Every structure is written in C-alpha cells, then in structure tokens.
One Martini backbone bead per residue (centre of mass of N, CA, C, O) as a GRO file, in nm:
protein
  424
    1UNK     BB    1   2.961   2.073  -2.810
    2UNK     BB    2   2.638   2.131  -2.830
    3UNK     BB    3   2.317   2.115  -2.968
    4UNK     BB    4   2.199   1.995  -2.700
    5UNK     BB    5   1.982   2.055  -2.414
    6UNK     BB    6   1.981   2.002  -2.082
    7UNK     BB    7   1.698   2.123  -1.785
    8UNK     BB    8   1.644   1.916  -1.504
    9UNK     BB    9   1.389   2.017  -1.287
   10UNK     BB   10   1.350   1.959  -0.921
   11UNK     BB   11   1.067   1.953  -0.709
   12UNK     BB   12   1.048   1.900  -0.405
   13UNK     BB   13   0.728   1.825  -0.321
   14UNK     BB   14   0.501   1.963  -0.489
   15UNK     BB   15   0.294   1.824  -0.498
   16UNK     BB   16  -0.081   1.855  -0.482
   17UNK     BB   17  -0.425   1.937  -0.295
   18UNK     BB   18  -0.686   2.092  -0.258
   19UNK     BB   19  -0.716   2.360  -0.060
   20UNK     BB   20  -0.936   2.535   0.129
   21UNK     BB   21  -0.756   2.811   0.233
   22UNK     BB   22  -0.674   2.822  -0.124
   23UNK     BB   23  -0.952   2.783  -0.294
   24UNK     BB   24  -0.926   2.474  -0.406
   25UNK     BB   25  -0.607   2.521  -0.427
   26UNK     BB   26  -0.287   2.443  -0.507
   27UNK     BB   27   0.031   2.551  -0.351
   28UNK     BB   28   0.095   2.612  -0.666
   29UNK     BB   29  -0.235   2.707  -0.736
   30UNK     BB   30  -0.158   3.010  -0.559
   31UNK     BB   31   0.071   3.103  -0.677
   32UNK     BB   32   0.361   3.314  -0.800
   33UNK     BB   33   0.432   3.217  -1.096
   34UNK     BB   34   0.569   3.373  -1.383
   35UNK     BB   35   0.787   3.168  -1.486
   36UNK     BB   36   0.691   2.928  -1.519
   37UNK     BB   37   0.435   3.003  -1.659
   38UNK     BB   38   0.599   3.062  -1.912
   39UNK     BB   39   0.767   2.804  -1.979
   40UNK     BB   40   0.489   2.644  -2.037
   41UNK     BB   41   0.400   2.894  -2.282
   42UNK     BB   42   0.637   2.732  -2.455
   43UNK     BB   43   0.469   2.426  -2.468
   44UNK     BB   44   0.423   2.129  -2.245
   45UNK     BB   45   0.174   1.920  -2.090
   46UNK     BB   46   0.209   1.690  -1.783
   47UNK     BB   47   0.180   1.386  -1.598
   48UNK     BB   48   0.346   1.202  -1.317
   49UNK     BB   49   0.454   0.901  -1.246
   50UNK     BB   50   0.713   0.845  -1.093
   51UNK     BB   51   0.675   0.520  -1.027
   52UNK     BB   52   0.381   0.464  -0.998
   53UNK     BB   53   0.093   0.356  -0.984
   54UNK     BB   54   0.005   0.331  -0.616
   55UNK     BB   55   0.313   0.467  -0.538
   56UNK     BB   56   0.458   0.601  -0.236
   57UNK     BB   57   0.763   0.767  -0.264
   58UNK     BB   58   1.045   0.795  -0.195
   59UNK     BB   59   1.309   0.982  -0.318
   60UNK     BB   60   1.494   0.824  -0.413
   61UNK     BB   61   1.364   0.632  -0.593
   62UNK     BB   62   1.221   0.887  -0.796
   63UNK     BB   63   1.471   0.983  -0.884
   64UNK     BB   64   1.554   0.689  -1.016
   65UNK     BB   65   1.301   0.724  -1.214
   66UNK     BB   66   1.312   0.968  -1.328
   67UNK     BB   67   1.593   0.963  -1.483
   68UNK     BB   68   1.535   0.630  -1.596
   69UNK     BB   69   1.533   0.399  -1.362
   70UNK     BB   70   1.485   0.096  -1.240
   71UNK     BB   71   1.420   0.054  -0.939
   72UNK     BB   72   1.340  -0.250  -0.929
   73UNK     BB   73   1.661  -0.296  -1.074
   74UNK     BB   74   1.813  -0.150  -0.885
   75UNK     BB   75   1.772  -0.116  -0.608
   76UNK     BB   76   1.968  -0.133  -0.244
   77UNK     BB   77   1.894   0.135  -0.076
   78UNK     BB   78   1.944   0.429   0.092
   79UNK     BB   79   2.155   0.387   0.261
   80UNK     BB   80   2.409   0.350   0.089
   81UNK     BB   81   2.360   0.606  -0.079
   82UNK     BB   82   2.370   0.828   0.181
   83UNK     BB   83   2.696   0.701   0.219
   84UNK     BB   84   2.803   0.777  -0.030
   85UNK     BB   85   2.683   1.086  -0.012
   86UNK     BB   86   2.881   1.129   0.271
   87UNK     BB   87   3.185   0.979   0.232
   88UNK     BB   88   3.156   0.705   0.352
   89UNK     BB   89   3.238   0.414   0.449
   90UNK     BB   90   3.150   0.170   0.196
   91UNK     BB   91   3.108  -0.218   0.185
   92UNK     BB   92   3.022  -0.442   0.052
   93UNK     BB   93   2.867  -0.612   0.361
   94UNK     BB   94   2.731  -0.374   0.478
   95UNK     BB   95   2.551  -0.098   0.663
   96UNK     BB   96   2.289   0.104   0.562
   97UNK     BB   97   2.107   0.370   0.712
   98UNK     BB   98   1.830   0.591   0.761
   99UNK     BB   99   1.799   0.872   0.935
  100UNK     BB  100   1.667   1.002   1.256
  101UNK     BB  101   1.581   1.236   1.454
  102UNK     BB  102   1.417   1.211   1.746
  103UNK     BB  103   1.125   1.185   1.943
  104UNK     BB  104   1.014   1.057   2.271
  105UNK     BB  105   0.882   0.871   2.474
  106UNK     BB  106   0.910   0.628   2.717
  107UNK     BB  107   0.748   0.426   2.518
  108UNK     BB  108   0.834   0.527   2.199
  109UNK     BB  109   0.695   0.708   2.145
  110UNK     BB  110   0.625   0.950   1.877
  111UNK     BB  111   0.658   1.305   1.894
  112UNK     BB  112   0.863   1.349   1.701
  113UNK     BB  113   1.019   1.298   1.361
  114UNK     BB  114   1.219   1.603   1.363
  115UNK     BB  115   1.221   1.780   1.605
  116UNK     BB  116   1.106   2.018   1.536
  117UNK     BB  117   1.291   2.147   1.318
  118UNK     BB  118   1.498   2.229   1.575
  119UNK     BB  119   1.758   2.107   1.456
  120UNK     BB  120   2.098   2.145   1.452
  121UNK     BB  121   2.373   2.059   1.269
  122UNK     BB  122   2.543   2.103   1.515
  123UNK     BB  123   2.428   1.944   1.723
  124UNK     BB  124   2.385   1.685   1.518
  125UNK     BB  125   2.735   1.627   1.610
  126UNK     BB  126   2.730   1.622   1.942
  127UNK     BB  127   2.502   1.369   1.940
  128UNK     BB  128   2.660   1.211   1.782
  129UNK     BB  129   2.967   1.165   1.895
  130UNK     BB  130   2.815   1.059   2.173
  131UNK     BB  131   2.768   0.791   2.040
  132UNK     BB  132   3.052   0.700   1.881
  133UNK     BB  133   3.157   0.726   2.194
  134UNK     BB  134   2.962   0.530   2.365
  135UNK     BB  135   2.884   0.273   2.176
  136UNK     BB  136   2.854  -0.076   2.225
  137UNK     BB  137   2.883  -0.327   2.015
  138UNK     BB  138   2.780  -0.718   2.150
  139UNK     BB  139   2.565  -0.897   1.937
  140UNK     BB  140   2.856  -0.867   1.781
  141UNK     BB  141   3.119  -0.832   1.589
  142UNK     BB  142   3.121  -0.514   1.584
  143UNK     BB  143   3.122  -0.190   1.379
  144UNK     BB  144   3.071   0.169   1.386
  145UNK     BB  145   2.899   0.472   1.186
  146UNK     BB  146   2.770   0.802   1.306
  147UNK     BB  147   2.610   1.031   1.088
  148UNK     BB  148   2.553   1.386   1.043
  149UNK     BB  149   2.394   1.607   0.774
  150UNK     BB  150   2.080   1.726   0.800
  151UNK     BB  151   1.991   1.827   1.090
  152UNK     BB  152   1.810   1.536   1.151
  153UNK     BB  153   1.984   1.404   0.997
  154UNK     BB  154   2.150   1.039   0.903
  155UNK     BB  155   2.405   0.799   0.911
  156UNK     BB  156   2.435   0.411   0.909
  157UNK     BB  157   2.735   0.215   0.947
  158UNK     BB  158   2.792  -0.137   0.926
  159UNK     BB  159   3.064  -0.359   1.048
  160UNK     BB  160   3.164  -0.685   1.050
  161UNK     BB  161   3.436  -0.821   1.139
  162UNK     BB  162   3.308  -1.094   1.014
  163UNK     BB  163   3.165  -1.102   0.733
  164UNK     BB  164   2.794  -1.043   0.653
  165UNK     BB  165   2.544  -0.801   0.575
  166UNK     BB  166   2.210  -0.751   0.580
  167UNK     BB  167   1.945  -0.566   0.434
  168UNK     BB  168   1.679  -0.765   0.534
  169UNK     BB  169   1.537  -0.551   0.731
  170UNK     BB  170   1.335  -0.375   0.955
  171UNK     BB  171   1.214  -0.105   1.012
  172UNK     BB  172   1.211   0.147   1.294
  173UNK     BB  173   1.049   0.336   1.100
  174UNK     BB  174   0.673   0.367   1.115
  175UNK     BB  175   0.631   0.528   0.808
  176UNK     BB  176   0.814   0.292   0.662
  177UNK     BB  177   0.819   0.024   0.379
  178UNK     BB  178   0.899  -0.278   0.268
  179UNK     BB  179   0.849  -0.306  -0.106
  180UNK     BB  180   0.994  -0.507  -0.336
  181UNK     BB  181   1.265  -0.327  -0.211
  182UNK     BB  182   1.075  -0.055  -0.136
  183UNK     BB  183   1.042   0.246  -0.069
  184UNK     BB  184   0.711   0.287   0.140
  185UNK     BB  185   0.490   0.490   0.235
  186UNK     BB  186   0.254   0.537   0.453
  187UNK     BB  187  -0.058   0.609   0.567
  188UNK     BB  188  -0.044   0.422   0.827
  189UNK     BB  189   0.066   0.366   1.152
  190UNK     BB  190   0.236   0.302   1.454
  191UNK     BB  191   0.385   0.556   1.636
  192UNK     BB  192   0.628   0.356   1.689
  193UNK     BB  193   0.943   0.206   1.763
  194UNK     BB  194   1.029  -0.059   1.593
  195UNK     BB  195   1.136  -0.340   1.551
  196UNK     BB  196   1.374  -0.516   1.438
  197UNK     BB  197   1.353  -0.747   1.178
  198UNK     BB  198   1.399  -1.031   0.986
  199UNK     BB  199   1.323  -1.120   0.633
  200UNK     BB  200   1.461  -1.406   0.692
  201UNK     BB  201   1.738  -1.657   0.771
  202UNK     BB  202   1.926  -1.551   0.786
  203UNK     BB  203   2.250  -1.461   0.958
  204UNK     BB  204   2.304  -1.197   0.798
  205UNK     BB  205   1.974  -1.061   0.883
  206UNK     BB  206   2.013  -1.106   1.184
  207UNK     BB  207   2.275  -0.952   1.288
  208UNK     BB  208   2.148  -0.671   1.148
  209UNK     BB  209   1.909  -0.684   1.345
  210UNK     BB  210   2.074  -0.684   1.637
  211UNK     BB  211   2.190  -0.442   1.587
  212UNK     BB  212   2.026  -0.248   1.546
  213UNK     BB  213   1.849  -0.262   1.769
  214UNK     BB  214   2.106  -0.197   1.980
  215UNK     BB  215   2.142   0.063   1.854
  216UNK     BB  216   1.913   0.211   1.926
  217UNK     BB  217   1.879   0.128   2.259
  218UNK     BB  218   2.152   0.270   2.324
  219UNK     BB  219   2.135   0.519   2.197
  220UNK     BB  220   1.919   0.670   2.385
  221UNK     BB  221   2.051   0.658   2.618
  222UNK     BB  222   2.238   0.873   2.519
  223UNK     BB  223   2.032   1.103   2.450
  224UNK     BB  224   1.870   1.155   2.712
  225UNK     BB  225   2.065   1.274   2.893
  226UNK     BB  226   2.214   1.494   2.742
  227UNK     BB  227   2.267   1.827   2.771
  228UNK     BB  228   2.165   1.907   2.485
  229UNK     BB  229   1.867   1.811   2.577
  230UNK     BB  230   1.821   1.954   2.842
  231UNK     BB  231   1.848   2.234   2.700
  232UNK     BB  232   1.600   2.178   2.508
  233UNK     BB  233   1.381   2.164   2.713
  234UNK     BB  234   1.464   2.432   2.888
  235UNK     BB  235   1.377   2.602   2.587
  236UNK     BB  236   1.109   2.435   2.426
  237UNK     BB  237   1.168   2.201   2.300
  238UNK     BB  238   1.282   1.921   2.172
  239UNK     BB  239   1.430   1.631   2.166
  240UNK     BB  240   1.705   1.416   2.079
  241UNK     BB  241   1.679   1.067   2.145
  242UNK     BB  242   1.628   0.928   1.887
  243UNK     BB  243   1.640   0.662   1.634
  244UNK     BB  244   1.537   0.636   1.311
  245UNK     BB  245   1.510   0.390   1.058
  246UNK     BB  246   1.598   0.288   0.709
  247UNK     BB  247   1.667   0.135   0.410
  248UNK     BB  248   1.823  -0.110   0.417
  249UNK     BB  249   2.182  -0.211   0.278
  250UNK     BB  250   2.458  -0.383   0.157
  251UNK     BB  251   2.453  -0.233  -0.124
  252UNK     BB  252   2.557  -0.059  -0.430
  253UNK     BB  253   2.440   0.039  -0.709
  254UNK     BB  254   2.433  -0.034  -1.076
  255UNK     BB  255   2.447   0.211  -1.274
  256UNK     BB  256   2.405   0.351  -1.552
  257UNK     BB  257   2.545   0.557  -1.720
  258UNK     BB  258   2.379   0.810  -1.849
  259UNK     BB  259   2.574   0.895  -2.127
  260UNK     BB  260   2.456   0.623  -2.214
  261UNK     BB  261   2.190   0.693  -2.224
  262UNK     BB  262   2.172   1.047  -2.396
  263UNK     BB  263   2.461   1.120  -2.478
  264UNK     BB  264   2.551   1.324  -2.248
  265UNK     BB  265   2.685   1.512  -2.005
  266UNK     BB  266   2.648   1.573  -1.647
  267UNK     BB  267   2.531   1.798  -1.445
  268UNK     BB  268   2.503   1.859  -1.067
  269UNK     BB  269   2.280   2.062  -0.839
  270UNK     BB  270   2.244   1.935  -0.507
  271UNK     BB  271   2.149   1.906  -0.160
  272UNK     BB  272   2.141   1.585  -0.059
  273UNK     BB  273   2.323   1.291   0.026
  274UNK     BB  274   2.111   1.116  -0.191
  275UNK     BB  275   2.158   1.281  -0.403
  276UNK     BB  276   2.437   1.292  -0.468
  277UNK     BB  277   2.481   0.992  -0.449
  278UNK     BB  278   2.328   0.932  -0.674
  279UNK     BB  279   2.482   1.106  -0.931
  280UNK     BB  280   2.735   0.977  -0.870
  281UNK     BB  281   2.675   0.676  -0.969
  282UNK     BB  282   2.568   0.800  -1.272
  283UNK     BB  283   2.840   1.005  -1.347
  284UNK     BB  284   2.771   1.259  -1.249
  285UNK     BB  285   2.880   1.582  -1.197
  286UNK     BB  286   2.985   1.730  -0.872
  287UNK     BB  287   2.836   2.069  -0.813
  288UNK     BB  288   2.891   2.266  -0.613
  289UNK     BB  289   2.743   2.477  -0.407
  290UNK     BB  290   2.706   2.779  -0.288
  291UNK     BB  291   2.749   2.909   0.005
  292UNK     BB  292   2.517   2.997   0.264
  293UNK     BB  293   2.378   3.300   0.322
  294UNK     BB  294   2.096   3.301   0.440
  295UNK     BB  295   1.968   3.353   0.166
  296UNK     BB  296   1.723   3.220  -0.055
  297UNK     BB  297   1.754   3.479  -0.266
  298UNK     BB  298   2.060   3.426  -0.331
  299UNK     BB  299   2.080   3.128  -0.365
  300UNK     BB  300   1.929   3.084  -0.609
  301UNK     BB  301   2.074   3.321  -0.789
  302UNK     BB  302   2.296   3.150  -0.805
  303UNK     BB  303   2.247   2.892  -0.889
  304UNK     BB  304   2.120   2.986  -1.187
  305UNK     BB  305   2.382   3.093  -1.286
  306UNK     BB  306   2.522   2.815  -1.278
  307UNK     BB  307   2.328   2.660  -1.463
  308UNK     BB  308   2.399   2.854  -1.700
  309UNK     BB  309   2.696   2.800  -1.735
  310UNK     BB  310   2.663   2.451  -1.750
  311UNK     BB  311   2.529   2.473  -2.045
  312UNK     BB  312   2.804   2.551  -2.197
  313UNK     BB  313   2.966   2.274  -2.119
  314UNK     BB  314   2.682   2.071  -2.128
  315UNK     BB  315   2.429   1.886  -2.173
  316UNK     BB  316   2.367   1.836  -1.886
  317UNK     BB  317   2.136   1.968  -1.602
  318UNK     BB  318   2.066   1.879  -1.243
  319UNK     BB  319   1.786   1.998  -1.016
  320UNK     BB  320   1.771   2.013  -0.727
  321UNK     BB  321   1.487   2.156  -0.476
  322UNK     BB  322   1.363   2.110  -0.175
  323UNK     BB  323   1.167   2.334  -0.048
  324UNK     BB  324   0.848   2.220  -0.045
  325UNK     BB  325   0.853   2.005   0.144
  326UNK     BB  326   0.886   2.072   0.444
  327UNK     BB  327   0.610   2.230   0.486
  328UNK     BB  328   0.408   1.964   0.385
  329UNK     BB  329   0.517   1.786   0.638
  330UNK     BB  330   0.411   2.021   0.822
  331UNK     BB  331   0.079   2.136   0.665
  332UNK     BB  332   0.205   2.428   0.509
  333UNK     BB  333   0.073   2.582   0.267
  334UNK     BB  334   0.158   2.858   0.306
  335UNK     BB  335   0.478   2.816   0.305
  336UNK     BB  336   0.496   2.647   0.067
  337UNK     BB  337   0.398   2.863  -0.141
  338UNK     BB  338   0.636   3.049  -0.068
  339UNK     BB  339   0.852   2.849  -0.163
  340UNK     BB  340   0.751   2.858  -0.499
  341UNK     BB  341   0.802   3.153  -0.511
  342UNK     BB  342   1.073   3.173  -0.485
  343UNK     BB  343   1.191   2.989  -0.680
  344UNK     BB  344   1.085   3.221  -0.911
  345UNK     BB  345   1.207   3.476  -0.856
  346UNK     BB  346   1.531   3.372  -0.824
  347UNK     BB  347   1.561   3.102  -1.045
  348UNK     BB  348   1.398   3.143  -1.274
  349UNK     BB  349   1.468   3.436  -1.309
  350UNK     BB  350   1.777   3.379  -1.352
  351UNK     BB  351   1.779   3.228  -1.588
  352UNK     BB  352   1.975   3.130  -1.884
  353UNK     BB  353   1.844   3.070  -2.196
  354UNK     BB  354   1.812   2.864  -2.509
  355UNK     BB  355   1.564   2.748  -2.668
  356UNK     BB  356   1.727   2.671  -2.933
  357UNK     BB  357   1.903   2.437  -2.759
  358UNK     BB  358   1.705   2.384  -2.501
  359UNK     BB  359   1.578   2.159  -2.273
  360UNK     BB  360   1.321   2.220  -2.052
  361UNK     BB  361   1.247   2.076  -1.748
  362UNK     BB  362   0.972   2.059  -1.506
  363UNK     BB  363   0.928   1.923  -1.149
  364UNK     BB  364   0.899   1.604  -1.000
  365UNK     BB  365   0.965   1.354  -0.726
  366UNK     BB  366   0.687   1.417  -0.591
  367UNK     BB  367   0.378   1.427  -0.402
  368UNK     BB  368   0.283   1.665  -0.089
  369UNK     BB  369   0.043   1.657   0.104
  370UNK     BB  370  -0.047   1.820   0.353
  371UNK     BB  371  -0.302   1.650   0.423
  372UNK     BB  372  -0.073   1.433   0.529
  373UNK     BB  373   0.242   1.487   0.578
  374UNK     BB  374   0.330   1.310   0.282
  375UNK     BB  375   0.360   1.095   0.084
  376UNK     BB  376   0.211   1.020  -0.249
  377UNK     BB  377   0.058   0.885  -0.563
  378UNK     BB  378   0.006   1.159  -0.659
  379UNK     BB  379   0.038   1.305  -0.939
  380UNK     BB  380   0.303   1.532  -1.093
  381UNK     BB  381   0.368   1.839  -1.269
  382UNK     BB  382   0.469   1.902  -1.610
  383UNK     BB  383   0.711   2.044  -1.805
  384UNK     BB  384   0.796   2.151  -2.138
  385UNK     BB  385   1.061   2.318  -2.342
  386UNK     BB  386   1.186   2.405  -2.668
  387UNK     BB  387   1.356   2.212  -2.840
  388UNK     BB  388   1.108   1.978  -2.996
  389UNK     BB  389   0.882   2.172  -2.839
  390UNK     BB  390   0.570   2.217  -2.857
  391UNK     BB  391   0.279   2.420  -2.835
  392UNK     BB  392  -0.045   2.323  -2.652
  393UNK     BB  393  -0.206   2.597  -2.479
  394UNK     BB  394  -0.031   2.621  -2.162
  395UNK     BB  395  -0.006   2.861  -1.933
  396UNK     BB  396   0.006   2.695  -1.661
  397UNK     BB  397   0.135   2.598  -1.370
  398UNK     BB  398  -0.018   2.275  -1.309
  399UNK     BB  399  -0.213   2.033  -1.226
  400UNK     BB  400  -0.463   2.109  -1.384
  401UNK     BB  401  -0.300   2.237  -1.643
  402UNK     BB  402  -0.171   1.940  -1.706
  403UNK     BB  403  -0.353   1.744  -1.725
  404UNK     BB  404  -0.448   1.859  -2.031
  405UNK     BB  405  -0.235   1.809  -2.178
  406UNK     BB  406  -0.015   1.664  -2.448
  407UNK     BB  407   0.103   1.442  -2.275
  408UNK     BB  408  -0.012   1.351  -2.028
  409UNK     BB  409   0.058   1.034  -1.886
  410UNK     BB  410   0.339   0.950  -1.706
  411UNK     BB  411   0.619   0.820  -1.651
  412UNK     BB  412   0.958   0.876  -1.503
  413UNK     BB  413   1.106   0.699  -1.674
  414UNK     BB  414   1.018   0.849  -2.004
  415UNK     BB  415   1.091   1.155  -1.994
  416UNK     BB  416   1.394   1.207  -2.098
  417UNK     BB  417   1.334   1.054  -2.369
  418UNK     BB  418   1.057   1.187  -2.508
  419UNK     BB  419   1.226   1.505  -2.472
  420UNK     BB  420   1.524   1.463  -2.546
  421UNK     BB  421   1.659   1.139  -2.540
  422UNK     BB  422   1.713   0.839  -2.669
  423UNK     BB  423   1.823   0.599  -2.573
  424UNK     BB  424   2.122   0.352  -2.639
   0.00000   0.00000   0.00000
C-alpha cells in the first residue's frame, strides 16, 4: 500500500491556439469542461514544453519525454517501439517504421495521408494480408512482416536473411523528418511519397533503404488494383493505395524501468499500440482496456471506474487518451472542443480520487493547432492537484490560465520528479 500515489492523465493534442470560429478561444478554453476546472480550482497550474522549445514533437518522442526520459539519449525510433507494442516479432538488427495505408494519385502526389479516416480496421486487415501475401522482397535477401493496427495505422518489420539492418534511412511519409535521432513534424514539405535514401554509407544502411523502397512501390501496385479499393473508389471513398512510413530503427530503446525512476509500480491504460509499446518497455503493467462499447461515453467511464480501482493496488497510474488528436489533424476545431467535453463529462466525472493521498497531474503529449492540422511546438497547459500540491488561484484548465500559474514553465523531462516524486 502506498502513502502516496500518482494519477497520470495525457490527452493526446490537446493544446492548440486561439481560433477566430470559437472567439478567439483554443477548444479546451470554449469546451464545457466543469470537471477538469475542478481539479484546476483545487492546485497549481503551469505550461509545459513536452519535448523543448522550439520542437515539434511526433506523439512517441513526447511521451517518452512527458515520463520523465530523455529522448535524445532513449530513442531508437518509434518502428521498433509500434513494434513491439503490436507484439511482432523485432530483433534487434530488423528494420522496423511506422506506416499509415495513405491516398495517393497516379504520380505518388500525396491526396489524404489518412484515406479520409474512412479506413476501417477490418478492411486494413484485408489489404495487409494482400501485400503479406503478394509482396516478394529481391533486391536483398530479406522477409518482411507487414501488420495493420488500428484504422489507417501498421507497422513494417524486415529482416535480412544475413546480416542487420540499419535504422538509418530517410522516411517515405513526407511531413515527418529525422533530426538527431528525432520524429520531428515538418511545418511544409513537398506533399509526395518521398524515395527511401540511406542516411550513412554503410552496407546496413543501403540495404535497409533498397528494401524499404522495393516496399513502398511493390506494397502501391497491390493495393491500387485490389478489389476493396475499386469497391471504396464506386462507394466515393478515397483508395488506400499506397504505404507512407517514417521513424525507422533497428534497435528497441532501453529505459530505466519507471519503478526504479519514482520508487513506485505503475499501471498504465493506454489505447495505440505505440504508446502500448512505450509503457510496456518502461516496466509499467499494462492493463487491458475494456471492450469499446461503440459508444465513447460509457467507455470513457469505464475506462475512469477501472483507473480509480488501480490507485487502490498501484502507486502510479498513467492514462493515455487519443480523444482530441485525431479532429485536430483534421482542422475541426468544434469537433476537438466536443471531444474535450465528452472526455470531461464520462472520464474526469466518474474518476473517484482520495486527494489526500493522491496527486493527479493532467497535461497533454503535445500540441495540435486546427490550424496547422500538425503537431507544433507551442507549450501544452497542465494542472496538478492533491497531496503536497499547494492551490495557486487558477480556476480554469486553459492555456491563457495555465500561462499564469504558479508552476510556470516546465520541461516534460521534469513534470512527474517536480510534482510527484524526486528521482532516484
């Protein structure tokens, strides 16, 4: 039993910038969200840059940063960790990216890097197993493993016959590049599948550029003929036709486990197998979410009953929720505001805390402005309540209101040791 515990919420893209359609307010400050303001009413709030300034983070990087680890001495590519946490087979000196099943027009111009989010799970399910089963690597001796994950997501694992592949190669999916070591989201770029190019000279390098090339355009001539693209094309959807991929590594990162970081056992619920991935490598016990009713507001309180059950068994509880991300990508600043409400409404109201033993911390992994339709590098507002946890005179969850608080600006690296529990 613990004396103290911690209570971990990210909401995934959370933060954004004043747009003009909701007065000139970010949809977290024009959403109804009494619970969250709440828990505000009851500490200290302050701002936080997830990975540094000046950084547009991919979500792995940032959350790797938010935990408390240095990314740039951690990461080894967000392939690998989607990898492992989709639980396929990687072996350090495999190649493994992050892929999206992707539109694209005759010359690779790229026309929705989502397939207009109308891609279901099951249908990328059908056009996975036609590339596993049609696709034959020959400009190395390699086999590959191509998995669909969730909706538009997969993950790409090869392995070379003989011999390792390097992670050190240049993404195909052109809104994302490597900077020392780092996914980091572009603000412009040439919107077309870019070529795979070797980041080095070495042979590891080449081969793992040569394959994953070979991937790309092999992977495209299936999926343009496929019977579920023509049935998708006369239904006015959008193809999934071609593979954009991105973030590649040869090796699984190896982070201090968590426990040894805060003195404490952690659970985590988490929903993509990315963030799985991450939890899962850090030590944390990863407990199963509950079957998705279809119906976002009875899982949302589930999810909150099964959090509250786990502070009672762990001392940390970390809780990924992808909510606002995905309007956010797509521009819709009034879908993201109801997407906070619903999350408001369903989670934070059914969480059942003892704050005199508890500190809840609420934040974001990044970032996503409607108006860019990317992640940016503009700090995300966060509040901490409970033990230990003085109230500051912040009434509402909010960027402008979180600005002012008393914790001021933070890195991402040292949210959970300020707040919670000195390293050790």
């Amino acid at each position: 039993m613990y004396a103290k515990r911690l209570l971990y919420v990210l909401l995934d893209g959370l933060g954004d910038r004043p747009v003009a359609k909701l007065g000139r307010k970010t949809p977290l400050e024009a959403s109804y969200r009494p619970y969250m303001n709440a828990i505000a009413a009851r500490g200290s709030s302050g701002v936080v840059y997830t990975v540094g300034k000046g950084i547009a983070p991919e979500s792995d990087v940032a959350v790797i940063s938010m935990l408390g680890y240095d990314p740039v001495k951690t990461y080894t590519g967000r392939g690998p960790i989607e990898a492992f946490g989709s639980m396929m087979e990687f072996n350090n000196g495999n190649l493994a990216v992050r892929c999206n099943f992707a539109t694209v027009d005759h010359e690779m111009g790229i026309v929705d890097r989502r397939c207009g989010r109308s891609l279901t799970t099951e249908e990328a399910k059908v056009l996975a197993d036609a590339i596993n089963r049609e696709v034959k690597l020959e400009s190395h001796p390699a086999e590959f493993e191509f998995m669909s994950t969730v909706g538009h997501r997969g993950v790409l694992v090869i392995r070379k016959n003989t011999g390792k592949l390097s992670g050190n190669i240049s993404n195909t999916d052109p809104a994302y590049q490597k900077m020392e070591g780092l996914g980091l989201a572009l603000k412009s770029f040439n919107n077309k599948i870019a070529k795979c190019e070797a980041l080095d000279e070495t042979l590891e390098a080449k081969a793992a550029a040569d394959l994953l090339q070979e991937f790309t355009v092999k992977s495209h001539d299936v999926l343009e003929g496929h019977p579920l693209n023509k049935a998708r094309r006369d239904g006015g959807k959008p193809p999934a036709n071609a593979i954009l991929s991105r973030d590649a590594g040869d090796r699984l990162p190896d982070f201090k486990k968590v426990n040894a970081l805060y003195g404490v056992e952690f659970a985590s619920l988490v929903e993509m197998p990315v963030e799985r991935g991450i939890a899962m490598l850090c030590g944390m016990d990863l407990v199963e979410l509950p079957k998705p009713s279809g119906d976002l507001a009875v899982d949302y309180s589930r999810r909150a009953e099964l959090a509250s059950d786990l502070l009672e068994s762990y001392g940390g509880v970390y809780i990924h929720i992808k909510g606002p991300d995905e309007p956010a990508h797509d521009g819709d600043c009034r879908s993201k505001m109801k997407s906070i409400e619903l999350i408001d409404a369903h989670f934070f109201r059914n969480l059942k805390i003892d704050y005199e033993k508890t500190v809840i911390i609420v934040t974001a992994d990044h970032s996503t402005p409607c108006e860019m339709k990317a992640h940016s590098d503009d700090t995300v507002p966060l509040v901490a309540a409970g033990i230990g946890i003085e109230r500051d005179g912040t009434m509402e969850f909010g960027e402008t209101a979180c600005s002012r608080g008393s914790l001021g600006t933070l890195n991402g690296q040292e949210v959970i040791t300020k707040l919670f529990a000195r390293k050790q």
